[in-house]
CSV table of C-alpha atoms in Angstrom, one decimal:
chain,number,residue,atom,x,y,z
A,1,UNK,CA,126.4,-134.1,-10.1
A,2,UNK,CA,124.4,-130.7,-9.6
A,3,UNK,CA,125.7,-128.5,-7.0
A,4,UNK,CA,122.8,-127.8,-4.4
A,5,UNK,CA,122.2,-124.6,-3.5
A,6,UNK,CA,123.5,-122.6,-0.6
A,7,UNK,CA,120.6,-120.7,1.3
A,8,UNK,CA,122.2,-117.9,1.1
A,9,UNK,CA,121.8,-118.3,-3.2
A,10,UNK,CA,118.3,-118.5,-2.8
A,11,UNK,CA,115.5,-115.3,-4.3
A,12,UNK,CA,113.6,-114.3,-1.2
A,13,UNK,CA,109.8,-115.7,-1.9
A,14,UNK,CA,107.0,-114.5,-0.3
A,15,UNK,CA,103.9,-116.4,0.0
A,16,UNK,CA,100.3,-115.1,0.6
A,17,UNK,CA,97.4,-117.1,2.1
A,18,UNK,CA,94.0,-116.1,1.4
A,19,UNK,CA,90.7,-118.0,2.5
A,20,UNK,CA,88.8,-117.8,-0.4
A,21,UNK,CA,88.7,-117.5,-4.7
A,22,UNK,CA,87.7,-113.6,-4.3
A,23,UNK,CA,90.7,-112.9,-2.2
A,24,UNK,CA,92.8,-115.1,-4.3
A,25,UNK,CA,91.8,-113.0,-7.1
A,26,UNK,CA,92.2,-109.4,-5.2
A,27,UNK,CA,95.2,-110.1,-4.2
A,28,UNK,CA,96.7,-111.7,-7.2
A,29,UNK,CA,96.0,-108.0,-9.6
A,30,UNK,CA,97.4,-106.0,-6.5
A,31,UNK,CA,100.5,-108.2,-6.5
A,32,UNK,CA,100.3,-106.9,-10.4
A,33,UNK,CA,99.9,-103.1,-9.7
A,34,UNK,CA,102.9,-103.4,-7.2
A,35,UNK,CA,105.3,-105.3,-9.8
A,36,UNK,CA,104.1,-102.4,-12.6
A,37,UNK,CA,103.8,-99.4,-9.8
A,38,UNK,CA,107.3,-100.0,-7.1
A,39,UNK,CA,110.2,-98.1,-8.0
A,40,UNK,CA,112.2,-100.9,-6.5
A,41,UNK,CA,111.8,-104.7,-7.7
A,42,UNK,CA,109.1,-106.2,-5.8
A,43,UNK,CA,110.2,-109.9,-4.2
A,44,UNK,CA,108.8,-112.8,-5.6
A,45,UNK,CA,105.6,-113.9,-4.5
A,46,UNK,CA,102.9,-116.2,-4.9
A,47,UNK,CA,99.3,-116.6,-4.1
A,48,UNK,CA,97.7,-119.6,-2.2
A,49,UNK,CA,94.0,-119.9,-1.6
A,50,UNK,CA,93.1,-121.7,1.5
A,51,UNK,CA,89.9,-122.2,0.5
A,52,UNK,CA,88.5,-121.5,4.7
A,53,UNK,CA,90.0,-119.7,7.3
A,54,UNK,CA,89.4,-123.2,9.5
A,55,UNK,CA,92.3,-124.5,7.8
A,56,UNK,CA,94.9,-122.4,8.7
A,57,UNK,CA,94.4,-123.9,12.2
A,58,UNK,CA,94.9,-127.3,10.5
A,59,UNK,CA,97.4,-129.9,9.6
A,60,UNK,CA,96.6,-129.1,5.6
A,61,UNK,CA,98.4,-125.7,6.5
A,62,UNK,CA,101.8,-127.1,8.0
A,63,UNK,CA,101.6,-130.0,5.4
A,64,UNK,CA,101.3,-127.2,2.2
A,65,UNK,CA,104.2,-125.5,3.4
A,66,UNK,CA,106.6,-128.2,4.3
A,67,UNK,CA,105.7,-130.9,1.7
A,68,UNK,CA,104.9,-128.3,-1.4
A,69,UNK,CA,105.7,-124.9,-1.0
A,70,UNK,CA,109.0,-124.9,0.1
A,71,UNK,CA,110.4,-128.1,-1.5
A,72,UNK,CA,108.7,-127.1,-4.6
A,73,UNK,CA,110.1,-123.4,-4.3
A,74,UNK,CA,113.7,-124.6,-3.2
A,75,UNK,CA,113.9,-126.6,-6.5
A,76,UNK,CA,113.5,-123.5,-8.7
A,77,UNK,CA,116.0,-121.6,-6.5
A,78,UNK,CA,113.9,-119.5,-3.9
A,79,UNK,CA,113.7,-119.7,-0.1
A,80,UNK,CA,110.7,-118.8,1.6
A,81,UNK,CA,111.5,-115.9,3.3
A,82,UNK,CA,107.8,-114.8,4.5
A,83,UNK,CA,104.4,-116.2,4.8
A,84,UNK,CA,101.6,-113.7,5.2
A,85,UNK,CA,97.9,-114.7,6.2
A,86,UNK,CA,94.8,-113.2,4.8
A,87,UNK,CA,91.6,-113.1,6.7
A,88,UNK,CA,88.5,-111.4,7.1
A,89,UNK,CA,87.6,-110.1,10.6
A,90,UNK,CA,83.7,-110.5,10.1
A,91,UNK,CA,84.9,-114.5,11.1
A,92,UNK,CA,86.3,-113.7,14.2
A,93,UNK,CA,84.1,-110.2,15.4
A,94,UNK,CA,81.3,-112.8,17.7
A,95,UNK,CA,83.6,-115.3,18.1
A,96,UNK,CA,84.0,-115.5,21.9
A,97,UNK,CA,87.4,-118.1,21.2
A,98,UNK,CA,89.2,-117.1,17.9
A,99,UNK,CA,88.7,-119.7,15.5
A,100,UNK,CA,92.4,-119.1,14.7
A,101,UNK,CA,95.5,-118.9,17.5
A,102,UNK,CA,97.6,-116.2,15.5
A,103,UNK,CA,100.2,-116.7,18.0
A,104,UNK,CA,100.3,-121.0,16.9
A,105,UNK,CA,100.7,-120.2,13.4
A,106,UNK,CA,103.6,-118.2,14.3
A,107,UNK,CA,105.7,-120.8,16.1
A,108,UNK,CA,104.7,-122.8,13.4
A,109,UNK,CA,106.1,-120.9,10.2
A,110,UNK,CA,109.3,-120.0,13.1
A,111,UNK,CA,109.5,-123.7,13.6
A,112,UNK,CA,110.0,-124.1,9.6
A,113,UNK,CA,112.4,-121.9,9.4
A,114,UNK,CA,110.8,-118.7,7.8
A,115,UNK,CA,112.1,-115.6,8.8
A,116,UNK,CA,108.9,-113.6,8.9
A,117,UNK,CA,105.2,-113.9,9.4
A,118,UNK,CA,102.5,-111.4,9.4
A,119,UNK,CA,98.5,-111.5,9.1
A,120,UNK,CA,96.9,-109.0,6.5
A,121,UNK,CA,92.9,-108.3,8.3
A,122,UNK,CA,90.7,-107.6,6.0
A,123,UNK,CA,87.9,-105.3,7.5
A,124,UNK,CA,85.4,-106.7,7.6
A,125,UNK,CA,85.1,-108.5,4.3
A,126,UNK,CA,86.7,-108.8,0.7
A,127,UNK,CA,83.6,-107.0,-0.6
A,128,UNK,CA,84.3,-103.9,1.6
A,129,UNK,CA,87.5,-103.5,0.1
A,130,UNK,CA,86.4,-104.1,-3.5
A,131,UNK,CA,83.5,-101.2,-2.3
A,132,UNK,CA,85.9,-98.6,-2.0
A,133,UNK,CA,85.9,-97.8,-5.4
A,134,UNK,CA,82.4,-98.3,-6.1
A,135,UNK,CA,82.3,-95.9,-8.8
A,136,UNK,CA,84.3,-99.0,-11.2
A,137,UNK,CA,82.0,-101.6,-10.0
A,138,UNK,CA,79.4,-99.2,-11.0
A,139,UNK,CA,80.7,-99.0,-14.4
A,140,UNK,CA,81.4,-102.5,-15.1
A,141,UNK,CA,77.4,-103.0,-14.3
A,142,UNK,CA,76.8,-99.6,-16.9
A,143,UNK,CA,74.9,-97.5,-14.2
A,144,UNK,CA,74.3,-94.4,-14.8
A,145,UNK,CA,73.6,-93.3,-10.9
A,146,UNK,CA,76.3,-94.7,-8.6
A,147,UNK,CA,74.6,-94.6,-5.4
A,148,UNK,CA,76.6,-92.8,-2.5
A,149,UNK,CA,75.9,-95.4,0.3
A,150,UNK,CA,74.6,-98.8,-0.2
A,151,UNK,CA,72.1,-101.0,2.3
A,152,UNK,CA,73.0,-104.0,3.7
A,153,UNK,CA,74.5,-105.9,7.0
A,154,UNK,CA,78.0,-106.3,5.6
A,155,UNK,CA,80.0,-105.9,2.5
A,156,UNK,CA,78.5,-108.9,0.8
A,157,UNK,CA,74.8,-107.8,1.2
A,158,UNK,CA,76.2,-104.5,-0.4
A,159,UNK,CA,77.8,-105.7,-3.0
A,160,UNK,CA,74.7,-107.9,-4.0
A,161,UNK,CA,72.0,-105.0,-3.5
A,162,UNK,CA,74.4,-103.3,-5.9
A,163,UNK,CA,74.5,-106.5,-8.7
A,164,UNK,CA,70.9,-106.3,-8.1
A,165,UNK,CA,70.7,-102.4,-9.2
A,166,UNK,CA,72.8,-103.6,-12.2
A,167,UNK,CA,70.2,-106.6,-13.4
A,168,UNK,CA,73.4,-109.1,-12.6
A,169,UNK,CA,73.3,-111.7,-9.8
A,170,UNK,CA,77.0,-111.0,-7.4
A,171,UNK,CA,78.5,-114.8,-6.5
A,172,UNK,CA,80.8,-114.7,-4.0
A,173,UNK,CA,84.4,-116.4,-5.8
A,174,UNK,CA,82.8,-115.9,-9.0
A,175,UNK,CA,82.3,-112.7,-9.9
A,176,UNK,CA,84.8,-110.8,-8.9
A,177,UNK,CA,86.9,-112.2,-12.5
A,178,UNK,CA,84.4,-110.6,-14.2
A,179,UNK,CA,85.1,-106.9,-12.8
A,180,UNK,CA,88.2,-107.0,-10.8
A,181,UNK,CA,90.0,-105.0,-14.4
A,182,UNK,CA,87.2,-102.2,-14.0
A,183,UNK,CA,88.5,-101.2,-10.5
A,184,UNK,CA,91.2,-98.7,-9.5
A,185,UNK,CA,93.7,-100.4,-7.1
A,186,UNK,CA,95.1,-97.6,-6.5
A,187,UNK,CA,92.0,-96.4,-4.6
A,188,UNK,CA,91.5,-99.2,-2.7
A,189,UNK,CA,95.6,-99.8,-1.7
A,190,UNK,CA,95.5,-96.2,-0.6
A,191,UNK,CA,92.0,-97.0,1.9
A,192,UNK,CA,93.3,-100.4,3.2
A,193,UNK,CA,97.5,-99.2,3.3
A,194,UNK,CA,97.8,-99.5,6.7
A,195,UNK,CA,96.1,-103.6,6.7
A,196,UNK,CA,98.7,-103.7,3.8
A,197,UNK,CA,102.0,-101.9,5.2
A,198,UNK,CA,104.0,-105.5,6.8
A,199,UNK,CA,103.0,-106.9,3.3
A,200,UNK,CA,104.2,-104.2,1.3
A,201,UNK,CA,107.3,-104.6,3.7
A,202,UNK,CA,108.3,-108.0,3.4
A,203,UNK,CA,107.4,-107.4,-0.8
A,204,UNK,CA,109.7,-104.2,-0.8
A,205,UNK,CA,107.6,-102.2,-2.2
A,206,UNK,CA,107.9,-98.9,-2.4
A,207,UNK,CA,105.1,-96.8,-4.5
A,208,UNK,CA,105.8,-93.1,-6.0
């Protein structure tokens, strides 16, 4: 009979939640520039799309973790040693009661016996990020005159005025696969470091 694994055998896995297939994306070629970019070997790590930010304050949360992710993991000889949650704030900025108790799904992953937690905010949208080097989305959509500052209520209206410039139509999960390999992620890690610095942490990352 196989010997089972001490805990103590077990690679350190890291687990990111996003809420949504342009997240999912984002943060699965940033996971890349870190593995390419670190000096030091980056912990393993894996990308899980919530698909809402509802359903972190849901049983379907708990129930991934304890019945897939960490059986699953524990099988190919990994512990989860940190879960970190994804969000964008433009949710939670009129929300008089937070959608999500931060706090909960703290005691939660504590109560599952995962070592760390932390929440990665995402101001105010995906798209804001992805606009910090608007001068690659500009290319992948061939214009010749990247605009300086874009109109439009939040990130999302930006990026679609932008599209629109281009002759392309921007959907939201969609088209991000399209031009995520234009962008420099260097530019946007440097903006958003600080949102990223417990992540980069628990990873062990450590850039040039």
């Amino acid at each position: 009979m196989k010997k089972k694994k001490q805990t103590s055998d077990l690679t350190p896995h890291v687990v990111i939640f996003v809420e949504g297939d342009t997240d999912e994306v984002f943060f699965n070629r940033l996971l890349n520039y870190y593995r390419c970019q670190s000096v030091t070997p980056v912990n393993s790590c894996e990308v899980q799309n919530m698909k809402g930010v509802g359903r972190y304050a849901s049983s379907k949360f708990t129930g991934k973790l304890s019945a897939d992710i960490i059986p699953r993991n524990e099988r190919k000889g990994r512990k989860i040693y940190g879960v970190c949650c994804s969000f964008d704030t433009d949710v939670f900025e009129d929300e008089e009661t937070p959608i999500v108790n931060w706090n909960k799904v703290r005691k939660i992953i504590a109560r599952l016996g995962i070592e760390e937690f932390c929440t990665i905010e995402v101001k105010s949208a995906m798209e804001d990020w992805l606009l910090d080097d608007i001068e690659g989305v500009c290319s992948f959509l061939k214009l010749k005159d990247c605009p300086t500052s874009l109109n439009g209520a939040n990130g999302y209206a930006k990026m679609s005025g932008l599209f629109k410039r281009g002759g392309k139509v921007y959907v939201k999960g969609l088209s991000i696969a399209d031009f995520i390999d234009a962008l420099n992620i260097w530019k946007i890690r440097d903006k958003r470091k600080e949102a990223l610095a417990e992540l980069e942490r628990l990873l062990r990352v450590q850039l040039p």
